[in-house]
Every structure is written in C-alpha cells, then in structure tokens.
C-alpha cells in the first residue's frame, strides 16, 4: 500500500529529492513497497500509486553514437531508439550497458532518476509529458517516485522535448 505523499524533504533523501529541494521546485514524493518479483518497475509504480501508466515515466540510458544519453518515456510504451538518436542529432542509438548506466548516473537499475545524477547527461523527455499537468519519475531508488510538472523536469535536466516514445 502506498504511503502518504510528502512534499517535505526527508532526512537521508536521494540525490533527486535533494536536487528538487535545492531548486525550490514543487514536487510530491510517493513511496510504495517494491516487489522484486514484479516484471516491470514502471508498471509496478503506476499500479502502486494508482496513477495512469501514461503519466508515469521511466528513465532509460542509451548510447547515442558513443555518448550516453538519458531518455524519459511513459512506462505504458517503449523507447524509439531511432527517434532518440534524431532528437540529439545522432545517427545510431542502442541501450547502454546496465552497469555503465548505474556507474554513470549513481543509481541502480529500476531506480535511475533523471534528476540528481552523478554525471549530467543529455536528456530527452518524450513530448507526451507536456499533455499532463504532472508526471511521475523515479526519485532515485526502487519504490520511490517524485511527481512534478513536466516543465520543471525539463528545466532542471535541460531536456529536449521530442516524440521518442512508442505506444
């Protein structure tokens, strides 16, 4: 069962919540008990929070022409690698090695947040995000999400908005 949303920074917050607090952005934290046997981290988050999967976004790390790039897409669909490459002016994209993604971002797979990453990477947010007043993204660990406006997320990550998701 999800715990109560909380706008205040909790002691021992994640780098993502610390970054949001430092930026003075309005956000809500949602936590839930993560089930390691669930087949999809994102779908689990949507179900646990009672939020439509088109408003819950997953953070994926891809390699575009040798450069790591963050893609933020709805959990209801998948990432279009060709569209991601095009969005950042590249030719080819492939999913990054999970261990490299973890080392570079400072987060574990299933808990990678687009916010507060160890190394700031180019970020592309799926254009569908702008059709929602708020979206949810990982807060930096499994079972923890932050809800914020897509504009705030784009501003904080210096994201490009582009149609990179597939239904």
Backbone as JSON, one array per atom type, in Angstrom:
{
  "sequence": "XXXXXXXXXXXXXXXXXXXXXXXXXXXXXXXXXXXXXXXXXXXXXXXXXXXXXXXXXXXXXXXXXXXXXXXXXXXXXXXXXXXXXXXXXXXXXXXXXXXXXXXXXXXXXXXXXXXXXXXXXXXXXXXXXXXXXXXXXXXXXXXXXXXXXXXXXXXXXXXXXXXXXXX",
  "N": [[0.84, -1.18, 0.0], [0.58, 2.23, -0.88], [2.45, 4.84, 0.67], [1.68, 7.94, 2.34], [1.74, 10.85, 0.24], [4.42, 13.24, 0.26], [5.63, 16.45, 0.57], [7.78, 17.56, 1.8], [11.29, 17.57, 2.32], [12.82, 14.6, 3.16], [14.88, 13.34, 5.82], [18.0, 12.05, 4.8], [17.39, 11.94, 2.12], [17.21, 11.21, -1.43], [19.65, 11.84, -4.07], [18.09, 12.93, -6.11], [15.76, 14.0, -4.84], [17.02, 15.81, -3.18], [18.13, 17.54, -5.09], [15.77, 18.59, -6.22], [14.65, 19.89, -4.01], [16.66, 21.78, -3.47], [16.43, 23.32, -5.76], [14.05, 24.52, -5.36], [11.7, 23.56, -6.38], [8.28, 22.61, -6.8], [7.15, 19.58, -5.67], [6.0, 16.19, -5.2], [6.52, 13.42, -3.14], [6.19, 9.98, -3.6], [5.93, 6.92, -2.06], [6.28, 3.37, -2.06], [5.91, -0.14, -1.37], [8.31, -1.96, -2.84], [8.17, -4.71, -5.04], [10.28, -7.2, -5.71], [9.79, -9.27, -7.5], [8.11, -8.33, -9.43], [7.44, -7.88, -12.89], [7.91, -5.42, -14.21], [9.35, -2.41, -13.4], [8.31, 0.21, -13.78], [5.56, -0.19, -14.42], [4.8, -1.38, -12.06], [5.13, 0.77, -10.29], [3.16, 2.57, -11.26], [0.82, 1.06, -10.79], [0.98, 0.73, -7.97], [0.79, 3.36, -7.09], [-1.62, 4.09, -8.1], [-1.85, 5.52, -10.45], [-2.25, 6.55, -13.82], [-0.54, 4.68, -16.32], [0.42, 6.23, -18.44], [1.19, 8.57, -17.32], [3.29, 8.0, -15.72], [6.7, 7.94, -15.9], [9.54, 6.3, -17.26], [13.07, 6.12, -16.77], [15.6, 5.8, -18.99], [18.82, 4.77, -20.07], [20.75, 5.38, -22.83], [23.09, 4.69, -25.49], [24.21, 6.94, -27.67], [25.72, 7.23, -30.59], [28.15, 6.73, -29.26], [27.97, 8.36, -27.01], [26.59, 8.66, -23.81], [23.14, 9.0, -23.16], [20.17, 10.24, -21.72], [16.89, 9.02, -21.72], [13.52, 9.76, -21.26], [10.57, 8.26, -20.92], [7.05, 7.31, -21.24], [5.88, 4.68, -19.08], [3.97, 3.12, -20.15], [4.64, 2.55, -22.72], [7.34, 2.14, -25.09], [10.82, 2.9, -25.76], [11.77, 4.63, -28.65], [14.48, 4.09, -30.31], [15.67, 5.09, -32.65], [14.33, 7.53, -32.98], [15.22, 8.8, -30.67], [17.98, 9.07, -31.22], [17.82, 10.82, -33.4], [16.69, 13.05, -32.12], [18.79, 14.07, -30.63], [20.6, 14.72, -32.52], [22.06, 12.6, -33.5], [23.16, 9.5, -35.1], [22.93, 6.73, -34.58], [21.47, 4.7, -32.04], [21.58, 2.76, -29.07], [20.63, 0.66, -26.36], [22.26, 1.41, -23.32], [24.97, -0.25, -21.62], [23.91, -1.85, -18.7], [25.47, -1.81, -16.28], [27.27, 0.26, -16.78], [25.48, 2.38, -17.04], [24.51, 2.49, -14.41], [26.89, 3.11, -12.96], [27.53, 5.61, -14.09], [25.27, 7.24, -13.63], [24.87, 6.96, -10.91], [22.83, 5.65, -9.75], [20.76, 2.69, -9.16], [19.64, 0.17, -11.46], [16.26, 0.33, -12.36], [15.81, 2.2, -10.52], [16.82, 4.48, -11.51], [16.99, 7.89, -11.73], [16.04, 10.82, -13.58], [16.97, 13.05, -12.42], [19.45, 14.64, -10.37], [21.7, 13.14, -11.05], [24.91, 11.51, -10.98], [26.69, 12.2, -13.04], [26.02, 14.72, -15.27], [23.96, 14.14, -17.94], [23.06, 14.41, -21.44], [19.61, 14.9, -21.94], [16.46, 13.64, -23.0], [13.09, 14.22, -23.08], [10.05, 12.59, -23.51], [7.69, 13.95, -25.71], [5.01, 13.63, -25.07], [4.75, 14.1, -22.39], [4.17, 16.76, -21.92], [1.44, 16.94, -22.14], [0.29, 16.5, -19.74], [-0.53, 17.74, -16.47], [1.09, 17.04, -14.32], [3.76, 14.67, -13.93], [5.17, 11.46, -13.08], [8.33, 10.38, -11.98], [11.21, 8.33, -11.34], [12.5, 8.64, -8.06], [14.99, 8.02, -7.42], [15.41, 5.6, -6.21], [14.27, 2.2, -6.03], [10.83, 1.85, -5.56], [10.28, 4.44, -4.88], [9.02, 7.45, -5.96], [8.85, 10.64, -7.65], [6.57, 13.26, -8.12], [6.0, 15.77, -10.39], [5.83, 18.84, -12.3], [5.97, 18.56, -15.88], [7.34, 20.64, -17.1], [9.01, 21.62, -15.05], [10.66, 19.38, -14.72], [11.88, 19.25, -17.27], [13.19, 21.73, -17.3], [15.02, 21.47, -15.12], [16.64, 19.36, -15.94], [17.57, 20.23, -18.28], [16.34, 19.3, -20.55], [15.53, 18.13, -23.85], [12.49, 18.25, -25.58], [10.85, 15.76, -27.29], [9.27, 13.51, -29.64], [9.83, 10.56, -28.59], [8.85, 8.22, -27.63], [7.13, 5.07, -28.0], [3.97, 3.63, -28.47]],
  "CA": [[0.0, 0.0, 0.0], [1.41, 3.42, -0.95], [2.48, 5.72, 1.82], [1.17, 9.27, 2.04], [2.65, 11.75, -0.45], [5.07, 14.17, 1.15], [6.37, 17.49, -0.16], [8.95, 17.97, 2.55], [12.49, 16.75, 2.16], [13.03, 13.65, 4.25], [16.29, 13.14, 6.13], [18.54, 10.94, 4.01], [16.76, 11.93, 0.8], [18.04, 10.78, -2.55], [20.17, 12.98, -4.82], [17.0, 13.53, -6.89], [14.93, 14.85, -3.98], [17.88, 16.9, -2.73], [18.2, 18.49, -6.21], [14.47, 19.26, -6.33], [14.51, 20.79, -2.87], [17.61, 22.88, -3.66], [15.95, 24.15, -6.86], [12.8, 25.14, -4.94], [10.62, 23.05, -7.25], [7.16, 21.97, -6.13], [7.09, 18.16, -6.01], [5.42, 15.29, -4.21], [7.17, 12.12, -3.08], [5.3, 8.82, -3.42], [6.7, 5.7, -1.81], [5.49, 2.13, -2.03], [6.73, -1.32, -1.13], [8.75, -2.55, -4.1], [8.12, -6.16, -5.13], [11.35, -7.59, -6.64], [9.33, -10.25, -8.49], [7.27, -7.68, -10.44], [8.18, -7.88, -14.16], [8.19, -4.08, -14.73], [9.45, -1.4, -12.34], [7.42, 1.32, -14.07], [4.16, -0.6, -14.27], [4.6, -1.58, -10.63], [4.98, 2.1, -9.7], [1.85, 3.08, -11.66], [-0.19, 0.3, -10.06], [1.08, 1.01, -6.53], [0.36, 4.74, -6.82], [-2.96, 4.32, -8.65], [-1.68, 6.56, -11.46], [-2.26, 6.03, -15.18], [0.82, 4.43, -16.82], [0.89, 7.26, -19.38], [1.71, 9.68, -16.51], [4.48, 7.53, -15.01], [7.76, 7.88, -16.9], [10.75, 5.56, -16.9], [14.32, 6.74, -17.17], [16.45, 4.83, -19.66], [20.1, 5.32, -20.51], [21.12, 4.83, -24.13], [24.34, 5.11, -26.08], [23.95, 7.54, -28.98], [26.99, 7.5, -31.26], [29.23, 6.7, -28.29], [27.71, 9.25, -25.88], [25.43, 8.27, -23.01], [22.03, 9.93, -23.25], [19.02, 9.83, -20.92], [15.58, 9.09, -22.37], [12.45, 9.67, -20.28], [9.38, 7.9, -21.71], [5.99, 6.7, -20.44], [6.02, 3.25, -18.83], [2.95, 2.44, -20.95], [5.17, 2.25, -24.04], [8.76, 1.83, -25.15], [11.68, 3.92, -26.34], [12.1, 4.54, -30.07], [15.9, 4.43, -30.32], [15.96, 5.92, -33.82], [13.82, 8.88, -32.67], [16.13, 9.37, -29.67], [19.19, 9.49, -31.92], [17.45, 12.0, -34.18], [16.43, 14.16, -31.19], [20.06, 14.64, -30.15], [21.47, 14.95, -33.67], [22.9, 11.44, -33.71], [22.78, 8.57, -36.16], [22.55, 5.42, -34.04], [21.3, 4.59, -30.59], [21.36, 1.43, -28.52], [20.56, 0.73, -24.9], [23.58, 1.39, -22.69], [25.27, -1.35, -20.72], [23.32, -1.51, -17.41], [26.49, -1.49, -15.27], [27.78, 1.58, -17.11], [24.41, 3.32, -16.7], [24.49, 2.62, -12.95], [28.1, 3.83, -12.55], [27.5, 6.98, -14.58], [24.19, 8.02, -13.0], [24.91, 6.85, -9.45], [21.59, 4.98, -9.33], [20.63, 1.3, -9.58], [18.62, -0.11, -12.48], [14.93, 0.3, -11.75], [15.73, 3.35, -9.63], [17.54, 5.59, -12.12], [16.2, 9.12, -11.85], [16.64, 11.8, -14.48], [17.4, 14.16, -11.56], [20.5, 14.39, -9.38], [22.64, 12.1, -11.5], [26.33, 11.72, -10.68], [27.23, 12.92, -14.19], [24.9, 15.29, -16.03], [23.93, 13.6, -19.3], [22.0, 14.97, -22.28], [18.33, 14.27, -21.6], [15.33, 13.86, -23.9], [11.81, 13.89, -22.45], [9.04, 12.35, -24.53], [6.8, 15.1, -25.88], [3.69, 13.36, -24.47], [4.76, 14.59, -21.0], [3.58, 18.1, -21.85], [-0.03, 16.87, -22.14], [-0.12, 16.24, -18.37], [-0.11, 18.79, -15.53], [2.2, 16.48, -13.56], [4.17, 13.32, -14.27], [5.95, 10.82, -12.03], [9.59, 9.77, -12.39], [11.92, 7.75, -10.2], [13.14, 9.57, -7.12], [16.36, 7.58, -7.19], [15.51, 4.22, -5.71], [13.07, 1.4, -6.3], [9.78, 2.08, -4.56], [10.19, 5.87, -4.56], [8.76, 8.26, -7.15], [8.52, 12.04, -7.45], [5.59, 13.81, -9.04], [6.31, 17.17, -10.64], [5.37, 19.27, -13.62], [6.93, 18.24, -16.93], [8.15, 21.83, -17.33], [10.06, 21.64, -14.03], [11.61, 18.31, -15.04], [12.63, 19.66, -18.46], [14.08, 22.83, -16.92], [16.09, 21.0, -14.24], [17.53, 18.43, -16.64], [17.88, 20.86, -19.56], [15.88, 18.29, -21.51], [14.89, 18.39, -25.14], [11.22, 17.55, -25.7], [10.76, 15.17, -28.63], [8.47, 12.28, -29.66], [10.76, 9.42, -28.55], [8.16, 7.05, -27.09], [6.25, 4.29, -28.87], [2.88, 3.0, -27.71]],
  "C": [[0.88, 1.25, 0.0], [1.33, 4.22, 0.34], [1.98, 7.08, 1.38], [2.19, 10.11, 1.27], [3.21, 12.78, 0.53], [5.86, 15.17, 0.34], [7.63, 17.9, 0.57], [10.1, 17.01, 2.32], [12.66, 15.86, 3.39], [14.52, 13.56, 4.56], [16.8, 11.94, 5.33], [17.89, 10.83, 2.66], [17.73, 11.48, -0.28], [18.63, 12.02, -3.24], [19.07, 13.68, -5.63], [16.15, 14.45, -6.02], [15.73, 16.02, -3.43], [17.96, 17.97, -3.82], [16.9, 19.26, -6.36], [14.28, 20.28, -5.22], [15.42, 22.02, -3.05], [17.13, 23.84, -4.75], [14.64, 24.87, -6.49], [11.61, 24.73, -5.78], [9.53, 22.4, -6.4], [7.09, 20.52, -6.6], [6.45, 17.39, -4.87], [6.15, 13.96, -4.29], [6.11, 11.05, -2.85], [6.19, 7.62, -3.14], [5.75, 4.52, -1.73], [6.46, 0.98, -1.79], [7.04, -1.99, -2.47], [8.73, -4.07, -4.02], [9.17, -6.6, -6.16], [10.91, -8.59, -7.71], [8.45, -9.62, -9.57], [8.06, -7.56, -11.74], [8.55, -6.49, -14.7], [8.2, -3.07, -13.6], [8.43, -0.28, -12.55], [5.95, 0.97, -13.9], [3.83, -0.84, -12.8], [4.35, -0.24, -9.94], [3.59, 2.66, -10.01], [0.73, 2.38, -10.88], [-0.2, 0.68, -8.59], [0.57, 2.4, -6.18], [-1.05, 5.01, -7.31], [-2.95, 5.43, -9.69], [-1.66, 5.9, -12.83], [-0.83, 5.83, -15.68], [1.32, 5.45, -17.84], [1.4, 8.5, -18.66], [2.94, 9.29, -15.7], [5.55, 7.29, -16.07], [8.96, 7.12, -16.38], [11.96, 6.28, -17.46], [15.23, 5.65, -17.73], [17.73, 5.51, -20.1], [20.49, 4.59, -21.8], [22.48, 5.38, -24.54], [24.01, 5.64, -27.47], [25.31, 7.94, -29.57], [28.15, 7.6, -30.27], [29.06, 7.6, -27.08], [26.47, 8.78, -25.12], [24.4, 9.39, -23.01], [20.87, 9.37, -22.45], [17.74, 10.03, -21.72], [14.52, 8.88, -21.29], [11.15, 9.48, -21.05], [8.32, 7.27, -20.81], [6.2, 5.2, -20.26], [5.01, 2.45, -19.64], [3.48, 2.05, -22.33], [6.64, 1.89, -23.97], [9.51, 2.99, -25.8], [11.92, 3.62, -27.81], [13.54, 5.03, -30.19], [16.28, 5.33, -31.5], [15.51, 7.36, -33.57], [14.71, 9.56, -31.63], [17.39, 9.88, -30.35], [18.93, 10.77, -32.71], [17.3, 13.23, -33.28], [17.7, 14.83, -30.7], [21.07, 14.83, -31.28], [22.42, 13.8, -33.95], [22.39, 10.56, -34.84], [22.26, 7.25, -35.62], [22.45, 5.46, -32.53], [21.06, 3.13, -30.22], [21.27, 1.6, -27.0], [21.97, 0.61, -24.34], [23.74, 0.14, -21.83], [24.73, -0.98, -19.33], [24.35, -1.12, -16.34], [27.07, -0.1, -15.52], [26.75, 2.65, -16.76], [24.38, 3.55, -15.19], [25.69, 3.43, -12.46], [28.01, 5.31, -12.9], [26.45, 7.82, -13.87], [24.27, 8.02, -11.47], [23.67, 6.17, -8.88], [21.6, 3.53, -9.8], [19.51, 1.17, -10.61], [17.27, -0.28, -11.79], [14.74, 1.45, -10.78], [16.48, 4.54, -10.21], [16.59, 6.77, -12.29], [16.85, 10.03, -12.88], [17.24, 12.98, -13.71], [18.54, 13.74, -10.64], [21.48, 13.32, -9.77], [24.08, 12.5, -11.19], [27.0, 12.54, -11.79], [26.05, 13.42, -15.01], [24.99, 14.83, -17.48], [22.88, 14.35, -20.12], [20.71, 14.18, -22.03], [17.27, 14.64, -22.62], [14.08, 13.35, -23.19], [10.78, 13.71, -23.56], [8.02, 13.49, -24.53], [5.42, 14.88, -25.25], [3.61, 13.88, -23.03], [4.04, 15.93, -20.89], [2.05, 18.09, -21.89], [-0.58, 16.6, -20.73], [0.31, 17.39, -17.45], [1.07, 18.33, -14.67], [2.5, 15.08, -14.09], [4.97, 12.77, -13.1], [7.2, 10.21, -12.66], [10.25, 9.19, -11.14], [12.57, 8.83, -9.36], [14.54, 9.09, -6.77], [16.52, 6.26, -6.47], [14.19, 3.52, -5.98], [12.07, 1.63, -5.17], [9.63, 3.54, -4.15], [10.08, 6.67, -5.85], [8.55, 9.71, -6.73], [7.54, 12.46, -8.52], [5.88, 15.3, -9.16], [5.8, 17.56, -12.01], [6.42, 18.9, -14.66], [7.85, 19.43, -17.25], [9.3, 21.9, -16.32], [11.11, 20.58, -14.33], [12.49, 18.72, -16.23], [13.63, 20.77, -18.11], [15.27, 22.32, -16.11], [17.09, 20.09, -14.94], [18.03, 19.01, -17.97], [17.5, 19.93, -20.71], [15.34, 18.89, -22.81], [13.57, 17.63, -25.11], [11.11, 17.05, -27.14], [9.91, 13.89, -28.55], [9.37, 11.04, -29.74], [10.13, 8.15, -28.03], [7.32, 6.38, -28.16], [5.2, 3.65, -27.99], [2.96, 1.5, -27.77]]
}
